[in-house]
């Protein structure tokens, strides 16, 4: 589309509408945050004490929000699933078992399709937390804890389309998920275990997960002749050789740059300790792989290889920038 033909007045009008929508929804979120009280803590207590899963349900737009909340809960350490309320009435109630807790969403609190699910929770004494805008609704009165959305204008100019109300539901779901995450002591390592794929999973990988260890490491002693050092560097294909002292500590490194700087007729006869660069750049095995990438590139002269050393400075592995590329970090 050629946007040049759109009149400036129309563009300005669209922009005003967008800003009005965002400001209206932001006002709703501020009101929601200000109104949170003891009931929120009670809801978290109910959900956290469940030995099973948090079963989320809702109809229509609330159902779409509920699916997102269930996914967020599951991805942050709280076992959760979404059950469609209409399907629940036709057999999916069997998915909800002892030990589970329910989180039901309905702006009006009178969604007929939730009736069987609510009755099921009461019949088997399953904790029920409701998110609704009406404190006097059937859902609110049936729940163990009802989280009430504040009165807020929908961003739709007719005040009909669920906009502000669903935004508040999403945000409240995020607040619940993060509160449960914090209570459980969920860590970045835990997060990676259930997010192994994609760039996010790659950024949470540890150096030990991608490094080369054991015989793969190109190592030599200070007494190693450069003739032997060159052969070892070629065999291991990392373009370097780590120099380890008699105490097992990594004391230096020989790189292609060191070879060029030391080039001479007697190079092959010299000892590696005479050619090496002292105190090479290193990283620990428990560091994040993304930290290794930063260490490679953060100096005036970037490097392509890092030795991985333990707390005592002894080589535990070696890491090449290509390993990080393959892991999806760059």
Coordinates of C-alpha atoms in Angstrom, one line a residue:
X1 CA 0.0 0.0 0.0
X2 CA 1.2 3.5 -0.8
X3 CA 0.8 5.3 2.5
X4 CA 1.5 8.6 0.9
X5 CA -2.1 8.7 -0.3
X6 CA -3.5 8.5 3.3
X7 CA -4.5 11.9 4.5
X8 CA -2.6 13.3 7.5
X9 CA -5.9 14.0 9.3
X10 CA -6.7 10.3 9.1
X11 CA -3.3 9.3 10.4
X12 CA -3.6 11.7 13.3
X13 CA -7.1 10.4 14.1
X14 CA -5.8 6.8 14.1
X15 CA -3.0 7.8 16.4
X16 CA -5.3 9.5 18.8
X17 CA -7.5 6.4 18.9
X18 CA -4.5 4.2 19.7
X19 CA -3.3 6.4 22.5
X20 CA -6.8 6.6 24.0
X21 CA -7.0 2.8 24.0
X22 CA -3.6 2.4 25.7
X23 CA -4.3 5.2 28.2
X24 CA -7.7 3.6 29.1
X25 CA -6.2 0.2 29.6
X26 CA -3.2 1.6 31.5
X27 CA -5.7 3.3 33.9
X28 CA -7.4 0.0 34.4
X29 CA -4.1 -1.7 35.3
X30 CA -3.3 1.1 37.8
X31 CA -6.6 0.7 39.4
X32 CA -6.2 -3.1 39.5
X33 CA -2.8 -2.8 41.2
X34 CA -4.1 -0.2 43.7
X35 CA -7.0 -2.5 44.7
X36 CA -5.0 -5.7 45.4
X37 CA -5.2 -6.7 49.0
X38 CA -5.4 -9.7 51.3
X39 CA -7.5 -11.7 48.9
X40 CA -4.6 -11.9 46.5
X41 CA -2.4 -13.5 49.1
X42 CA -5.2 -15.9 50.0
X43 CA -5.5 -16.9 46.3
X44 CA -1.8 -17.5 46.1
X45 CA -1.9 -19.6 49.2
X46 CA -4.7 -21.7 47.8
X47 CA -2.9 -22.2 44.5
X48 CA 0.5 -22.9 46.0
X49 CA -0.8 -25.5 48.4
X50 CA -2.3 -27.6 45.6
X51 CA -0.3 -30.9 45.3
X52 CA -1.6 -31.3 41.7
X53 CA -2.0 -28.7 38.9
X54 CA -3.7 -25.4 38.5
X55 CA -6.6 -26.0 36.2
X56 CA -7.6 -22.7 34.4
X57 CA -10.9 -22.3 32.6
X58 CA -12.9 -19.6 31.0
X59 CA -15.3 -19.0 28.1
X60 CA -14.9 -16.7 25.1
X61 CA -12.3 -14.0 25.5
X62 CA -11.8 -15.1 29.1
X63 CA -11.0 -18.5 27.7
X64 CA -8.3 -17.1 25.4
X65 CA -6.8 -15.3 28.4
X66 CA -7.1 -18.5 30.4
X67 CA -5.0 -20.4 27.9
X68 CA -2.3 -17.8 28.1
X69 CA -2.4 -17.8 31.9
X70 CA -2.1 -21.6 32.0
X71 CA 0.9 -21.5 29.6
X72 CA 2.6 -18.8 31.7
X73 CA 2.1 -20.8 34.9
X74 CA 3.4 -24.0 33.3
X75 CA 6.5 -22.2 31.9
X76 CA 7.4 -20.7 35.3
X77 CA 7.3 -23.8 37.4
X78 CA 3.6 -24.2 38.4
X79 CA 2.1 -27.3 36.7
X80 CA -1.1 -26.1 34.9
X81 CA -3.4 -26.8 32.1
X82 CA -6.5 -25.2 30.4
X83 CA -9.8 -27.0 30.4
X84 CA -12.5 -25.6 28.1
X85 CA -15.7 -25.3 30.3
X86 CA -18.0 -26.6 27.6
X87 CA -15.8 -29.7 27.0
X88 CA -15.6 -30.2 30.7
X89 CA -19.4 -30.9 30.7
X90 CA -18.8 -33.6 28.1
X91 CA -16.2 -35.7 29.8
X92 CA -13.2 -33.4 30.4
X93 CA -14.1 -33.0 34.1
X94 CA -12.2 -36.3 34.3
X95 CA -9.0 -34.4 33.7
X96 CA -9.5 -32.6 37.0
X97 CA -8.5 -34.8 40.0
X98 CA -7.9 -34.7 43.7
X99 CA -5.0 -32.3 44.5
X100 CA -5.8 -29.9 41.7
X101 CA -6.9 -26.3 42.2
X102 CA -9.1 -24.3 39.8
X103 CA -8.7 -20.8 38.5
X104 CA -11.9 -19.7 36.7
X105 CA -12.3 -16.5 34.7
X106 CA -15.5 -14.7 33.9
X107 CA -16.0 -11.0 33.6
X108 CA -19.7 -11.2 34.4
X109 CA -19.3 -14.1 36.8
X110 CA -22.5 -15.6 35.3
X111 CA -21.0 -17.7 32.5
X112 CA -23.4 -20.7 32.2
X113 CA -20.7 -23.0 30.8
X114 CA -18.7 -22.8 34.0
X115 CA -21.5 -24.2 36.1
X116 CA -20.6 -27.8 35.9
X117 CA -16.9 -27.1 36.5
X118 CA -17.7 -25.0 39.6
X119 CA -20.0 -27.8 40.9
X120 CA -17.3 -30.3 40.3
X121 CA -14.9 -28.3 42.4
X122 CA -17.4 -28.0 45.2
X123 CA -18.3 -31.7 45.1
X124 CA -14.7 -32.8 45.5
X125 CA -13.5 -29.9 47.7
X126 CA -11.0 -28.6 45.2
X127 CA -9.8 -25.0 45.8
X128 CA -11.5 -22.6 43.5
X129 CA -10.1 -19.1 42.8
X130 CA -12.2 -16.8 40.6
X131 CA -11.3 -13.7 38.6
X132 CA -14.4 -11.7 37.9
X133 CA -15.6 -8.1 37.8
X134 CA -18.8 -8.7 39.9
X135 CA -18.4 -9.5 43.6
X136 CA -22.1 -10.5 43.9
X137 CA -22.0 -12.9 40.9
X138 CA -22.6 -16.6 41.1
X139 CA -18.9 -17.4 40.4
X140 CA -17.6 -15.0 43.1
X141 CA -20.0 -16.3 45.7
X142 CA -19.1 -19.9 44.9
X143 CA -15.3 -19.5 45.0
X144 CA -13.1 -19.9 47.9
X145 CA -11.3 -16.7 46.9
X146 CA -12.7 -14.2 44.4
X147 CA -10.3 -11.7 42.9
X148 CA -12.4 -8.8 41.8
X149 CA -11.5 -6.6 38.8
X150 CA -12.1 -2.9 39.4
X151 CA -14.7 -1.0 37.5
X152 CA -12.9 0.3 34.4
X153 CA -14.1 1.5 31.1
X154 CA -13.6 -0.7 28.1
X155 CA -11.3 0.9 25.5
X156 CA -13.9 0.2 22.8
X157 CA -15.8 3.4 22.0
X158 CA -19.1 1.6 22.5
X159 CA -17.9 0.2 25.8
X160 CA -18.8 -3.3 24.6
X161 CA -15.8 -5.2 23.2
X162 CA -13.7 -6.8 26.0
X163 CA -10.5 -4.8 26.0
X164 CA -9.6 -3.2 29.3
X165 CA -11.2 -6.1 31.1
X166 CA -9.2 -8.8 29.3
X167 CA -6.0 -6.7 29.7
X168 CA -6.6 -6.7 33.4
X169 CA -7.2 -10.5 33.4
X170 CA -3.9 -11.1 31.6
X171 CA -2.0 -8.8 33.9
X172 CA -3.6 -10.4 37.0
X173 CA -2.6 -13.8 35.6
X174 CA 0.9 -12.7 35.2
X175 CA 0.9 -11.4 38.8
X176 CA -0.3 -14.8 40.0
X177 CA 2.3 -16.6 38.0
X178 CA 5.2 -14.5 39.2
X179 CA 4.0 -14.6 42.8
X180 CA 4.0 -18.4 42.6
X181 CA 7.3 -18.4 40.9
X182 CA 8.9 -16.3 43.7
X183 CA 7.3 -18.4 46.4
X184 CA 8.7 -21.6 44.8
X185 CA 12.2 -20.1 44.5
X186 CA 12.1 -20.8 40.8
X187 CA 15.5 -20.0 39.2
X188 CA 17.0 -19.3 35.8
X189 CA 18.4 -22.9 35.8
X190 CA 14.9 -24.2 36.5
X191 CA 13.6 -22.0 33.7
X192 CA 16.1 -23.4 31.2
X193 CA 15.1 -27.0 32.0
X194 CA 11.6 -26.4 30.7
X195 CA 12.7 -24.0 27.9
X196 CA 15.4 -26.0 26.2
X197 CA 14.5 -24.9 22.7
X198 CA 14.9 -21.6 20.9
X199 CA 17.1 -18.6 21.6
X200 CA 15.8 -18.2 25.1
X201 CA 16.9 -21.7 26.0
X202 CA 20.3 -21.1 24.3
X203 CA 20.9 -18.0 26.4
X204 CA 20.3 -20.0 29.6
X205 CA 22.8 -22.8 28.7
X206 CA 25.9 -23.1 30.9
X207 CA 29.4 -23.2 29.6
X208 CA 29.8 -26.8 30.8
X209 CA 26.9 -27.7 28.4
X210 CA 28.8 -26.6 25.3
X211 CA 32.5 -26.9 26.1
X212 CA 34.9 -29.6 24.9
X213 CA 36.6 -31.6 27.7
X214 CA 39.1 -34.3 28.3
X215 CA 41.2 -35.4 25.4
X216 CA 39.6 -32.7 23.2
X217 CA 41.6 -30.0 25.0
X218 CA 44.9 -28.9 23.3
X219 CA 47.3 -28.8 26.2
X220 CA 51.1 -28.8 26.7
X221 CA 53.7 -28.0 29.3
X222 CA 56.1 -25.0 29.3
X223 CA 58.9 -27.4 28.3
X224 CA 57.0 -28.7 25.2
X225 CA 58.9 -27.8 22.1
X226 CA 57.2 -25.6 19.5
X227 CA 57.5 -28.4 17.0
X228 CA 55.3 -30.6 19.2
X229 CA 53.1 -27.6 20.0
X230 CA 52.4 -26.9 16.3
X231 CA 51.5 -30.6 15.8
X232 CA 49.1 -30.6 18.8
X233 CA 47.5 -27.3 17.7
X234 CA 46.8 -28.7 14.3
X235 CA 45.4 -32.0 15.6
X236 CA 43.0 -30.4 18.1
X237 CA 41.8 -27.7 15.6
X238 CA 41.1 -24.9 18.1
X239 CA 44.0 -22.7 16.8
X240 CA 45.6 -22.6 20.2
X241 CA 47.5 -24.6 22.9
X242 CA 47.0 -24.2 26.6
X243 CA 50.1 -24.3 28.7
X244 CA 49.8 -26.1 32.0
X245 CA 52.4 -25.9 34.8
X246 CA 53.6 -28.7 37.0
X247 CA 50.8 -27.7 39.5
X248 CA 48.1 -28.4 36.9
X249 CA 47.2 -24.7 36.6
X250 CA 46.7 -23.0 33.2
X251 CA 49.5 -20.5 33.1
X252 CA 49.5 -19.4 29.5
X253 CA 48.3 -19.9 25.9
X254 CA 49.8 -20.1 22.5
X255 CA 47.7 -18.7 19.6
X256 CA 48.3 -18.1 15.9
X257 CA 49.2 -14.5 16.9
X258 CA 51.9 -15.7 19.2
X259 CA 53.3 -17.8 16.4
X260 CA 53.5 -14.8 14.0
X261 CA 55.1 -12.6 16.7
X262 CA 57.7 -15.3 17.4
X263 CA 58.4 -16.3 13.9
X264 CA 62.1 -17.0 13.3
X265 CA 64.6 -19.7 12.2
X266 CA 64.7 -21.3 15.7
X267 CA 61.0 -21.2 16.4
X268 CA 60.5 -25.0 16.2
X269 CA 63.3 -25.6 18.7
X270 CA 62.1 -23.1 21.3
X271 CA 60.1 -24.1 24.4
X272 CA 56.4 -23.3 24.6
X273 CA 56.9 -21.4 27.8
X274 CA 59.1 -18.9 25.9
X275 CA 56.4 -18.2 23.3
X276 CA 53.1 -18.3 25.3
X277 CA 51.0 -15.4 26.4
X278 CA 50.7 -15.3 30.1
X279 CA 47.4 -15.2 32.0
X280 CA 45.0 -16.1 29.2
X281 CA 41.4 -15.1 29.2
X282 CA 39.3 -17.9 30.9
X283 CA 35.8 -18.6 32.2
X284 CA 34.3 -21.0 34.7
X285 CA 32.2 -24.0 33.8
X286 CA 29.1 -22.8 35.6
X287 CA 29.0 -19.4 33.8
X288 CA 26.2 -18.8 31.3
X289 CA 27.3 -19.5 27.7
X290 CA 26.2 -16.0 26.9
X291 CA 28.7 -14.7 29.4
X292 CA 31.4 -16.6 27.5
X293 CA 30.4 -14.8 24.3
X294 CA 30.6 -11.5 26.1
X295 CA 34.1 -12.4 27.4
X296 CA 35.3 -13.2 23.9
X297 CA 34.1 -9.9 22.5
X298 CA 34.4 -7.4 25.3
X299 CA 38.1 -6.6 25.0
X300 CA 39.9 -4.5 22.5
X301 CA 41.2 -7.6 20.8
X302 CA 38.3 -10.2 20.6
X303 CA 39.2 -13.9 20.8
X304 CA 37.6 -16.9 19.3
X305 CA 38.6 -19.5 22.0
X306 CA 38.3 -19.6 25.8
X307 CA 39.7 -22.1 28.2
X308 CA 37.3 -23.2 30.9
X309 CA 39.0 -23.5 34.3
X310 CA 37.8 -24.8 37.7
X311 CA 38.0 -22.8 40.9
X312 CA 41.7 -23.8 41.2
X313 CA 42.6 -22.6 37.7
X314 CA 43.0 -26.1 36.3
X315 CA 41.7 -26.6 32.7
X316 CA 38.2 -28.2 32.7
X317 CA 37.4 -27.6 29.0
X318 CA 37.7 -25.4 26.0
X319 CA 35.1 -23.3 24.2
X320 CA 35.2 -22.0 20.6
X321 CA 33.0 -19.2 19.3
X322 CA 31.6 -21.8 16.8
X323 CA 30.2 -23.8 19.7
X324 CA 28.2 -20.7 20.7
X325 CA 27.1 -20.1 17.2
X326 CA 25.8 -23.7 16.9
X327 CA 24.0 -23.3 20.3
X328 CA 22.1 -20.3 18.8
X329 CA 23.8 -17.6 20.9
X330 CA 25.1 -15.5 18.0

